[in-house]
Amino acid sequence: MPLFGLNVFYQSLLVQGGTQDEAIVEINFRITFRVIDPELAIGRSIKGPDCLLRLDAQTCLLTALTRLRWAHLETGAANLDLAEDTRVHLCTLSILFWQQSRS
């Protein structure tokens, strides 16, 4: 969904997964991203960039959840860890995508 008419988009998503101590959790989150080169982003794949980012963010969060305990989620201590894991993963993905497009 475009934000402010720019190439900035956001998506609200829901992930269900298990923690290290086998608790089942549901996480609502929103990712915000900016498409720098729309032609390149759409021309390099069949799916749009929003679909690719959504799948990658969901996978990253599910992986991060398996390293956390329920108590960390319950107290809110894990919120920053989950956000940072996802941010780093998506930034790495964008760098790899950019490098592939330049080769």
XYZ file of N, CA and C in Angstrom:
309
model
N 0.851 -1.171 0.000
C 0.000 0.000 0.000
C 0.899 1.237 0.000
N 0.753 2.132 -1.001
C 1.594 3.327 -1.042
C 1.338 4.236 0.151
N 2.374 4.882 0.592
C 2.294 5.784 1.734
C 2.699 7.174 1.269
N 1.832 8.149 1.407
C 2.117 9.541 1.047
C 2.417 9.729 -0.437
N 1.980 8.818 -1.307
C 2.162 8.973 -2.738
C 3.594 8.796 -3.212
N 4.484 8.337 -2.361
C 5.870 8.102 -2.749
C 6.055 6.624 -3.038
N 7.277 6.219 -3.294
C 7.570 4.804 -3.460
C 7.816 4.157 -2.103
N 7.073 4.591 -1.098
C 7.172 4.030 0.246
C 5.904 3.226 0.498
N 6.072 2.009 0.949
C 4.948 1.111 1.150
C 4.993 0.538 2.559
N 3.854 0.081 3.020
C 3.826 -0.648 4.287
C 2.831 -1.787 4.169
N 3.071 -2.819 4.952
C 2.170 -3.958 5.004
C 2.013 -4.396 6.442
N 0.789 -4.665 6.833
C 0.521 -5.248 8.141
C 0.403 -6.751 7.950
N 1.095 -7.501 8.793
C 1.145 -8.951 8.642
C 0.922 -9.648 9.969
N 0.630 -10.928 9.886
C 0.411 -11.756 11.060
C 1.229 -13.029 10.899
N 1.963 -13.402 11.932
C 2.764 -14.623 11.918
C 2.403 -15.447 13.142
N 2.249 -16.743 12.948
C 2.039 -17.667 14.061
C 3.195 -18.647 14.076
N 3.784 -18.853 15.242
C 4.916 -19.758 15.331
C 5.180 -20.186 16.754
N 6.248 -20.960 16.913
C 6.592 -21.489 18.224
C 7.906 -20.932 18.732
N 7.998 -20.822 20.064
C 9.213 -20.329 20.703
C 10.131 -21.490 21.055
N 11.288 -21.160 21.599
C 12.267 -22.166 21.999
C 11.680 -23.130 23.028
N 10.849 -22.616 23.929
C 10.240 -23.473 24.950
C 8.843 -23.956 24.536
N 8.611 -24.002 23.225
C 7.430 -24.596 22.598
C 6.113 -23.878 22.888
N 6.159 -22.612 23.217
C 4.932 -21.820 23.338
C 4.498 -21.410 21.931
N 3.223 -21.393 21.691
C 2.692 -20.971 20.397
C 2.280 -19.502 20.523
N 2.798 -18.677 19.626
C 2.522 -17.241 19.696
C 2.032 -16.723 18.350
N 1.388 -15.585 18.415
C 0.898 -14.902 17.229
C 1.436 -13.474 17.290
N 2.109 -13.052 16.238
C 2.716 -11.721 16.213
C 2.105 -10.909 15.076
N 1.587 -9.747 15.411
C 1.136 -8.779 14.412
C 2.268 -7.784 14.219
N 2.634 -7.518 12.983
C 3.699 -6.556 12.740
C 3.441 -5.815 11.441
N 4.164 -4.738 11.263
C 4.049 -3.940 10.048
C 5.447 -3.619 9.555
N 5.675 -3.864 8.279
C 6.955 -3.493 7.685
C 6.720 -2.292 6.772
N 7.692 -1.401 6.774
C 7.661 -0.226 5.914
C 8.910 -0.276 5.045
N 8.742 -0.090 3.764
C 9.893 -0.140 2.866
C 9.725 0.877 1.755
N 10.853 1.221 1.152
C 10.864 2.187 0.052
C 11.472 1.512 -1.167
N 10.788 1.595 -2.281
C 11.289 1.050 -3.537
C 12.083 2.157 -4.224
N 13.386 1.959 -4.337
C 14.259 2.973 -4.920
C 14.172 2.964 -6.445
N 14.153 1.774 -7.033
C 14.078 1.651 -8.484
C 12.925 0.712 -8.839
N 11.707 1.242 -9.010
C 10.537 0.388 -9.256
C 10.676 -0.509 -10.480
N 11.261 -0.001 -11.550
C 11.409 -0.806 -12.762
C 12.302 -2.008 -12.512
N 13.381 -1.799 -11.803
C 14.296 -2.891 -11.491
C 13.636 -3.885 -10.547
N 12.955 -3.392 -9.540
C 12.321 -4.268 -8.545
C 11.264 -5.160 -9.179
N 10.496 -4.617 -10.096
C 9.435 -5.401 -10.721
C 9.979 -6.207 -11.889
N 10.945 -5.666 -12.607
C 11.503 -6.345 -13.763
C 12.333 -7.570 -13.430
N 12.857 -7.664 -12.210
C 13.729 -8.775 -11.827
C 12.971 -9.998 -11.329
N 11.685 -9.880 -11.092
C 10.954 -11.028 -10.556
C 9.521 -11.028 -11.054
N 8.910 -12.189 -10.978
C 7.511 -12.317 -11.370
C 6.623 -11.686 -10.307
N 7.013 -11.861 -9.052
C 6.246 -11.300 -7.939
C 6.715 -9.879 -7.661
N 5.822 -9.067 -7.126
C 6.174 -7.700 -6.762
C 7.068 -7.671 -5.535
N 7.742 -6.559 -5.294
C 8.643 -6.455 -4.144
C 7.916 -6.608 -2.814
N 6.656 -6.174 -2.756
C 5.908 -6.311 -1.504
C 5.686 -7.771 -1.143
N 5.428 -8.600 -2.134
C 5.220 -10.034 -1.887
C 6.516 -10.692 -1.409
N 7.621 -10.358 -2.061
C 8.917 -10.928 -1.672
C 9.301 -10.508 -0.261
N 9.108 -9.237 0.059
C 9.443 -8.752 1.396
C 8.554 -9.376 2.457
N 7.291 -9.540 2.142
C 6.365 -10.145 3.106
C 6.804 -11.570 3.439
N 7.100 -12.359 2.422
C 7.522 -13.742 2.653
C 8.829 -13.801 3.431
N 9.768 -12.945 3.076
C 11.057 -12.933 3.777
C 10.913 -12.481 5.224
N 10.101 -11.466 5.464
C 9.897 -10.984 6.835
C 9.223 -12.051 7.686
N 8.248 -12.741 7.127
C 7.572 -13.801 7.869
C 8.540 -14.927 8.209
N 9.341 -15.340 7.245
C 10.319 -16.401 7.480
C 11.326 -15.988 8.537
N 11.796 -14.763 8.451
C 12.771 -14.258 9.420
C 12.187 -14.239 10.829
N 10.960 -13.766 10.969
C 10.329 -13.724 12.292
C 10.111 -15.117 12.861
N 9.702 -16.049 12.025
C 9.506 -17.422 12.501
C 10.821 -18.022 12.982
N 11.896 -17.753 12.270
C 13.213 -18.234 12.682
C 13.647 -17.576 13.982
N 13.448 -16.276 14.093
C 13.828 -15.554 15.313
C 13.030 -16.045 16.519
N 11.766 -16.378 16.309
C 10.925 -16.870 17.405
C 11.481 -18.145 18.023
N 12.038 -19.014 17.194
C 12.538 -20.298 17.709
C 13.726 -20.120 18.646
N 14.356 -18.950 18.632
C 15.494 -18.684 19.528
C 15.069 -18.000 20.825
N 13.803 -17.625 20.935
C 13.323 -16.880 22.101
C 12.481 -17.751 23.024
N 12.407 -17.324 24.264
C 11.545 -17.991 25.248
C 10.283 -17.152 25.456
N 9.219 -17.835 25.880
C 7.939 -17.180 26.097
C 8.060 -16.003 27.062
N 8.834 -16.175 28.119
C 8.963 -15.118 29.135
C 9.492 -13.819 28.529
N 10.411 -13.922 27.570
C 10.944 -12.720 26.923
C 9.876 -12.008 26.101
N 9.018 -12.783 25.480
C 7.925 -12.182 24.710
C 6.887 -11.549 25.628
N 6.593 -12.239 26.712
C 5.555 -11.774 27.632
C 5.930 -10.441 28.289
N 7.207 -10.270 28.605
C 7.648 -9.027 29.248
C 7.898 -7.905 28.242
N 7.938 -8.247 26.966
C 8.212 -7.244 25.945
C 9.691 -7.092 25.648
N 10.528 -7.855 26.346
C 11.977 -7.751 26.158
C 12.414 -8.218 24.775
N 11.619 -9.046 24.130
C 12.003 -9.599 22.833
C 11.590 -8.723 21.659
N 10.769 -7.712 21.895
C 10.277 -6.886 20.789
C 11.406 -6.282 19.967
N 12.375 -5.705 20.635
C 13.496 -5.089 19.932
C 14.325 -6.138 19.200
N 14.517 -7.303 19.820
C 15.270 -8.376 19.168
C 14.594 -8.824 17.878
N 13.294 -9.018 17.930
C 12.553 -9.439 16.738
C 12.619 -8.378 15.641
N 12.432 -7.140 16.010
C 12.477 -6.050 15.029
C 13.867 -5.927 14.411
N 14.889 -6.024 15.238
C 16.264 -5.882 14.741
C 16.651 -7.054 13.843
N 16.292 -8.275 14.231
C 16.565 -9.441 13.383
C 15.938 -9.263 12.007
N 14.698 -8.820 11.988
C 13.989 -8.641 10.721
C 14.605 -7.511 9.904
N 14.936 -6.412 10.548
C 15.542 -5.273 9.843
C 16.871 -5.664 9.213
N 17.723 -6.326 9.983
C 19.037 -6.730 9.472
C 18.876 -7.704 8.311
N 17.971 -8.650 8.457
C 17.752 -9.633 7.392
C 17.278 -8.955 6.106
N 16.310 -8.050 6.219
C 15.786 -7.381 5.030
C 16.809 -6.429 4.411
N 17.633 -5.787 5.237
C 18.699 -4.926 4.700
C 19.722 -5.765 3.947
N 20.068 -6.914 4.493
C 21.001 -7.825 3.820
C 20.411 -8.287 2.498
N 19.134 -8.612 2.509
C 18.448 -9.032 1.295
C 18.488 -7.936 0.240
N 18.251 -6.688 0.639
C 18.250 -5.592 -0.332
C 19.640 -5.366 -0.918
N 20.678 -5.545 -0.102
C 22.049 -5.403 -0.607
C 22.354 -6.506 -1.610
N 21.957 -7.742 -1.301
C 22.185 -8.853 -2.225
C 21.418 -8.645 -3.523
N 20.185 -8.170 -3.415
C 19.371 -7.914 -4.592
C 20.018 -6.835 -5.454
N 20.520 -5.787 -4.803
C 21.172 -4.694 -5.520
C 22.437 -5.191 -6.218
N 23.235 -6.024 -5.536
C 24.465 -6.541 -6.131
C 24.160 -7.423 -7.336
N 23.113 -8.249 -7.239
C 22.730 -9.104 -8.361
C 22.283 -8.268 -9.553
N 21.599 -7.181 -9.291
C 21.092 -6.352 -10.379
C 22.218 -5.622 -11.105
N 23.318 -5.406 -10.428
C 24.441 -4.685 -11.034
C 25.391 -5.607 -11.786
N 25.244 -6.918 -11.609
C 26.168 -7.847 -12.287
C 25.614 -8.339 -13.602
